Coordinates of C-alpha atoms and ligand atoms in Angstrom, one line a residue:
X1 CA 5.9 117.1 -113.8
X2 CA 5.2 120.0 -112.7
X3 CA 6.2 122.4 -115.2
X4 CA 6.1 126.4 -114.7
X5 CA 3.4 128.5 -115.7
X6 CA 4.4 132.1 -116.0
X7 CA 5.9 133.6 -113.2
X8 CA 6.4 130.2 -111.4
X9 CA 9.8 129.6 -112.8
X10 CA 11.5 131.7 -110.1
X11 CA 9.7 129.4 -107.6
X12 CA 10.8 126.3 -109.2
X13 CA 14.4 127.6 -109.7
X14 CA 14.4 128.4 -105.8
X15 CA 12.7 124.9 -104.7
X16 CA 16.1 123.2 -107.3
X17 CA 18.2 125.3 -105.7
X18 CA 17.3 124.1 -102.0
X19 CA 17.7 120.5 -103.4
X20 CA 21.2 121.2 -104.3
X21 CA 21.9 123.1 -101.5
X22 CA 21.0 120.0 -99.4
X23 CA 22.8 117.8 -102.0
X24 CA 26.2 116.1 -100.8
X25 CA 26.8 114.1 -104.0
X26 CA 25.1 116.1 -107.4
X27 CA 25.2 113.7 -111.0
X28 CA 24.8 116.0 -114.0
X29 CA 24.1 114.6 -117.2
X30 CA 24.5 116.8 -120.4
X31 CA 23.4 116.6 -123.8
X32 CA 23.8 118.8 -127.1
X33 CA 21.2 121.3 -125.8
X34 CA 23.7 122.8 -123.9
X35 CA 26.5 123.6 -126.4
X36 CA 23.4 125.0 -128.7
X37 CA 23.9 128.5 -127.3
X38 CA 27.3 128.0 -128.6
X39 CA 26.5 127.4 -132.0
X40 CA 27.1 124.0 -132.2
X41 CA 24.5 122.4 -134.1
X42 CA 22.8 119.1 -132.6
X43 CA 24.1 116.1 -134.2
X44 CA 20.9 115.6 -136.5
X45 CA 21.1 119.4 -137.1
X46 CA 24.4 118.9 -138.2
X47 CA 23.2 117.0 -141.2
X48 CA 21.9 120.1 -142.8
X49 CA 23.5 122.0 -145.9
X50 CA 26.4 120.3 -147.6
X51 CA 25.4 117.2 -145.9
X52 CA 21.6 116.8 -145.8
X53 CA 21.3 114.1 -148.2
X54 CA 23.3 111.5 -146.0
X55 CA 21.5 109.7 -143.0
X56 CA 23.8 109.7 -139.6
X57 CA 24.0 105.9 -140.2
X58 CA 26.0 106.8 -143.6
X59 CA 28.6 108.6 -141.6
X60 CA 28.4 107.7 -137.6
X61 CA 28.9 103.9 -137.9
X62 CA 32.0 101.6 -138.2
X63 CA 30.3 100.4 -141.3
X64 CA 30.4 103.6 -142.8
X65 CA 34.1 104.5 -142.0
X66 CA 35.5 101.1 -143.4
X67 CA 33.3 101.4 -146.4
X68 CA 34.2 105.1 -147.4
X69 CA 36.9 106.7 -144.6
X70 CA 37.6 109.8 -146.9
X71 CA 33.7 110.8 -146.9
X72 CA 33.4 110.2 -142.8
X73 CA 36.5 111.8 -142.1
X74 CA 35.4 115.0 -144.5
X75 CA 32.0 115.4 -142.1
X76 CA 34.2 115.2 -139.2
X77 CA 36.7 118.0 -140.1
X78 CA 33.7 120.2 -141.1
X79 CA 31.9 119.5 -137.7
X80 CA 35.6 119.7 -136.0
X81 CA 36.2 123.3 -137.4
X82 CA 32.9 124.0 -135.9
X83 CA 33.8 123.0 -132.9
X84 CA 37.1 124.6 -132.5
X85 CA 35.4 128.1 -133.4
X86 CA 32.9 127.4 -130.6
X87 CA 33.0 129.4 -127.1
X88 CA 31.7 127.8 -123.9
X89 CA 28.4 129.5 -122.8
X90 CA 27.1 130.8 -119.7
X91 CA 25.4 127.7 -119.2
X92 CA 29.4 125.4 -119.0
X93 CA 30.4 128.3 -116.7
X94 CA 27.5 127.9 -114.6
X95 CA 28.0 123.9 -114.2
X96 CA 32.0 124.6 -113.9
X97 CA 30.9 127.1 -110.9
X98 CA 28.3 124.6 -109.6
X99 CA 31.2 122.0 -109.1
X100 CA 32.7 124.3 -106.6
X101 CA 29.6 125.1 -104.7
X102 CA 28.8 121.5 -103.9
X103 CA 30.6 119.0 -101.7
X104 CA 30.7 116.7 -105.0
X105 CA 29.8 116.7 -108.1
X106 CA 30.0 113.9 -111.1
X107 CA 29.6 115.6 -114.5
X108 CA 28.7 113.2 -117.2
X109 CA 28.4 114.7 -120.9
X110 CA 27.4 113.0 -124.4
X111 CA 28.7 116.1 -126.0
X112 CA 32.0 115.7 -128.0
X113 CA 33.0 119.1 -128.1
X114 CA 35.0 119.4 -124.8
X115 CA 33.4 123.0 -123.9
X116 CA 32.7 121.5 -120.6
X117 CA 36.5 121.3 -120.0
X118 CA 37.1 124.7 -121.5
X119 CA 34.8 126.3 -119.5
X120 CA 36.7 124.9 -116.4
X121 CA 34.7 122.0 -115.3
X122 CA 37.0 119.1 -113.8
X123 CA 37.2 115.4 -114.4
X124 CA 34.5 115.5 -117.3
X125 CA 33.2 112.1 -118.2
X126 CA 33.0 111.7 -122.0
X127 CA 30.3 109.5 -122.7
X128 CA 30.7 109.6 -126.5
X129 CA 34.3 110.4 -126.9
X130 CA 35.7 113.3 -128.0
X131 CA 35.5 115.0 -131.5
X132 CA 38.8 116.4 -131.5
X133 CA 40.9 113.3 -130.7
X134 CA 41.9 110.6 -133.2
X135 CA 42.3 107.2 -132.5
X136 CA 44.8 104.1 -134.3
X137 CA 42.2 101.7 -135.6
X138 CA 44.7 99.1 -135.4
X139 CA 45.9 100.3 -131.7
X140 CA 42.9 101.2 -130.4
X141 CA 44.5 104.0 -128.5
X142 CA 44.7 108.0 -128.9
X143 CA 47.3 108.6 -131.2
X144 CA 49.0 111.8 -133.5
X145 CA 48.9 111.7 -137.3
X146 CA 51.6 110.8 -139.3
X147 CA 53.6 114.1 -141.1
X148 CA 52.0 112.8 -144.7
X149 CA 48.7 112.8 -143.1
X150 CA 47.6 116.1 -144.4
X151 CA 46.2 114.9 -147.6
X152 CA 43.6 112.5 -147.7
X153 CA 42.7 110.0 -144.6
X154 CA 45.3 110.8 -141.6
X155 CA 47.3 107.9 -140.5
X156 CA 48.7 107.1 -136.8
X157 CA 52.3 108.2 -136.5
X158 CA 53.5 105.4 -134.8
X159 CA 52.4 102.4 -136.6
X160 CA 51.0 103.9 -139.7
X161 CA 47.1 102.7 -138.9
X162 CA 44.1 104.5 -140.5
X163 CA 42.9 106.5 -137.8
X164 CA 39.4 107.7 -136.8
X165 CA 37.7 110.4 -134.6
X166 CA 37.9 109.4 -130.9
X167 CA 34.0 109.2 -130.6
X168 CA 31.6 106.5 -130.1
X169 CA 29.3 105.4 -133.4
X170 CA 26.2 103.8 -133.7
X171 CA 26.3 100.4 -132.5
X172 CA 29.6 101.0 -130.4
X173 CA 30.3 100.5 -126.4
X174 CA 30.5 103.6 -124.3
X175 CA 34.4 104.2 -122.9
X176 CA 34.6 101.7 -120.0
X177 CA 35.6 103.9 -116.9
X178 CA 33.1 106.8 -118.4
X179 CA 30.6 104.3 -118.2
X180 CA 31.5 102.5 -115.0
X181 CA 32.1 106.1 -113.2
X182 CA 28.7 107.4 -114.6
X183 CA 26.7 104.4 -113.6
X184 CA 28.4 104.6 -109.8
X185 CA 27.5 108.3 -109.8
X186 CA 23.9 107.9 -110.6
X187 CA 23.9 105.2 -108.1
X188 CA 25.3 107.5 -105.2
X189 CA 24.0 110.8 -105.8
X190 CA 21.6 112.9 -103.7
X191 CA 20.5 114.9 -106.5
X192 CA 20.4 114.4 -110.3
X193 CA 20.4 117.3 -113.2
X194 CA 19.2 115.9 -116.7
X195 CA 20.4 119.4 -119.1
X196 CA 20.1 119.7 -122.7
X197 CA 19.4 116.3 -123.7
X198 CA 16.2 114.7 -125.4
X199 CA 16.7 111.3 -123.1
X200 CA 16.1 109.0 -126.3
X201 CA 19.6 107.9 -126.5
X202 CA 20.8 104.8 -124.3
X203 CA 22.5 103.9 -122.4
X204 CA 23.0 107.8 -121.4
X205 CA 19.3 108.1 -120.8
X206 CA 19.2 105.3 -118.4
X207 CA 21.0 107.4 -115.7
X208 CA 18.4 109.6 -115.0
X209 CA 16.2 106.4 -114.5
X210 CA 18.5 105.0 -111.6
X211 CA 18.4 108.4 -109.9
X212 CA 14.7 108.0 -110.0
X213 CA 14.3 104.6 -109.1
X214 CA 16.6 105.5 -106.1
X215 CA 14.1 108.2 -105.2
X216 CA 16.5 110.8 -105.7
X217 CA 15.2 114.4 -106.7
X218 CA 15.6 114.7 -110.4
X219 CA 15.9 118.3 -112.2
X220 CA 15.5 118.8 -116.0
X221 CA 16.9 121.9 -117.9
X222 CA 15.2 122.2 -121.4
X223 CA 13.6 124.7 -123.4
X224 CA 11.1 121.4 -124.7
X225 CA 9.4 118.8 -123.2
X226 CA 11.3 115.2 -123.3
X227 CA 10.4 111.7 -122.8
X228 CA 12.4 112.4 -118.9
X229 CA 10.1 115.7 -118.4
X230 CA 6.8 113.6 -116.8
X231 CA 9.0 111.7 -114.4
X232 CA 11.1 114.5 -113.2
X233 CA 10.5 116.1 -109.9
X234 CA 11.2 119.7 -111.6
X235 CA 11.4 120.8 -115.1
X236 CA 13.3 124.0 -115.3
X237 CA 12.2 125.1 -118.8
X238 CA 14.0 127.2 -120.6
X239 CA 17.9 127.5 -122.6
X240 CA 20.4 126.1 -120.4
X241 CA 22.5 129.3 -120.7
X242 CA 19.8 131.3 -118.9
X243 CA 18.4 128.9 -116.4
X244 CA 21.2 127.6 -115.1
X245 CA 23.3 131.3 -114.2
X246 CA 20.0 131.7 -112.3
X247 CA 19.9 128.5 -110.6
X248 CA 23.3 129.2 -109.2
X249 CA 22.6 132.7 -108.2
X250 CA 19.7 131.3 -105.9
X251 CA 22.3 129.0 -104.4
X252 CA 24.6 131.4 -103.7
X253 CA 22.1 134.2 -102.3
X254 CA 18.6 132.2 -101.0
X255 CA 16.0 134.7 -100.7
X256 CA 15.0 136.1 -97.4
Ligands
APR1 N1 19.4 124.8 -123.4 C1 18.8 123.1 -123.2 N2 18.5 122.6 -124.0 C2 18.1 122.7 -125.3 C3 18.8 124.0 -125.9 C4 19.2 125.0 -124.9 N3 19.6 126.1 -125.4 N4 18.5 123.9 -127.0 C5 17.9 122.6 -127.7 N5 17.8 121.6 -126.2 C6 17.6 120.6 -126.0 C7 16.2 120.3 -127.1 O1 15.2 120.6 -126.5 C8 16.6 118.6 -126.9 O2 15.7 118.2 -126.0 O3 18.4 119.8 -126.2 C9 18.2 118.4 -126.6 C10 19.1 117.9 -127.8 O4 18.4 116.7 -127.8 P1 19.4 115.8 -129.1 O5 19.5 116.6 -130.4 O6 18.7 114.7 -129.3 O7 21.1 115.4 -127.9 P2 21.2 114.4 -127.3 O8 20.1 114.2 -126.1 O9 22.4 115.2 -126.7 O10 21.3 113.0 -127.8 C11 22.1 112.2 -127.4 O11 22.2 111.0 -129.6 O12 22.9 111.5 -131.9 C12 23.4 111.0 -130.8 O13 25.3 110.6 -130.2 C13 24.5 111.7 -130.4 O14 25.4 112.7 -128.1 C14 24.5 112.4 -129.1 C15 23.0 111.6 -128.4

């Protein structure tokens, strides 16, 4: 691992920019950290205050939903309000811009907040779904709410079935297309960026491992060390909203 001592961060960013400048296909994986500066609590942080007496398994599993759909929906409506109020930050915007600066970029996100799309990133692969969509439990398709859904548990306007948030709960499979396209990108890329993720949750964390096995340069952006840090080629220690604009700046205007 090559972490920065004081003053060396700029040099590491310059090296990361060189990697990106040479890249034909950049694969980016983002996690909750990139939305932290937009005021969206990470999954674990979201279980505070009102919800502190619950464990994630009591709210984000199919079993929890089947046991008490109203409780699970209350929690998701609370989180949805946070997401709706949030705005993309400088980190999201820098990644949208990066996609325009390199020949090819695949952006895979574990976040369910849609902020990459709102910042202008094209073709985002939503590994864990999207909290703002509803999915019909019966038809297993994205669905609209019926008219009488305002009170209690929302129901499908087409078939009357229970609706659930269109996110991946604990123990559930990753959406097939996102999984296949992300795996193909990890297998094809010649630079890998891991941003704002603890690299603890699989299969997402396995994408960086594929890149490492292929000896592709792996760059991490995170204020804290993670499970990936020791193996990463470059660790840019700091908040994504600061580091990514600096990286973009270096990419556009290399010194000397
Ligand atoms: N910029 C970049 N990284 C940050 C910032 C920031 N401003 N602030 C915090 N971080 C880092 C933390 O240091 C941590 O490593 O973001 C990471 C967040 O880690 P997690 O909360 O574990 O989020 P994530 O890796 O996305 O979790 C993966 O787990 O809870 C499930 O399904 C949920 O998608 C989520 C998955």
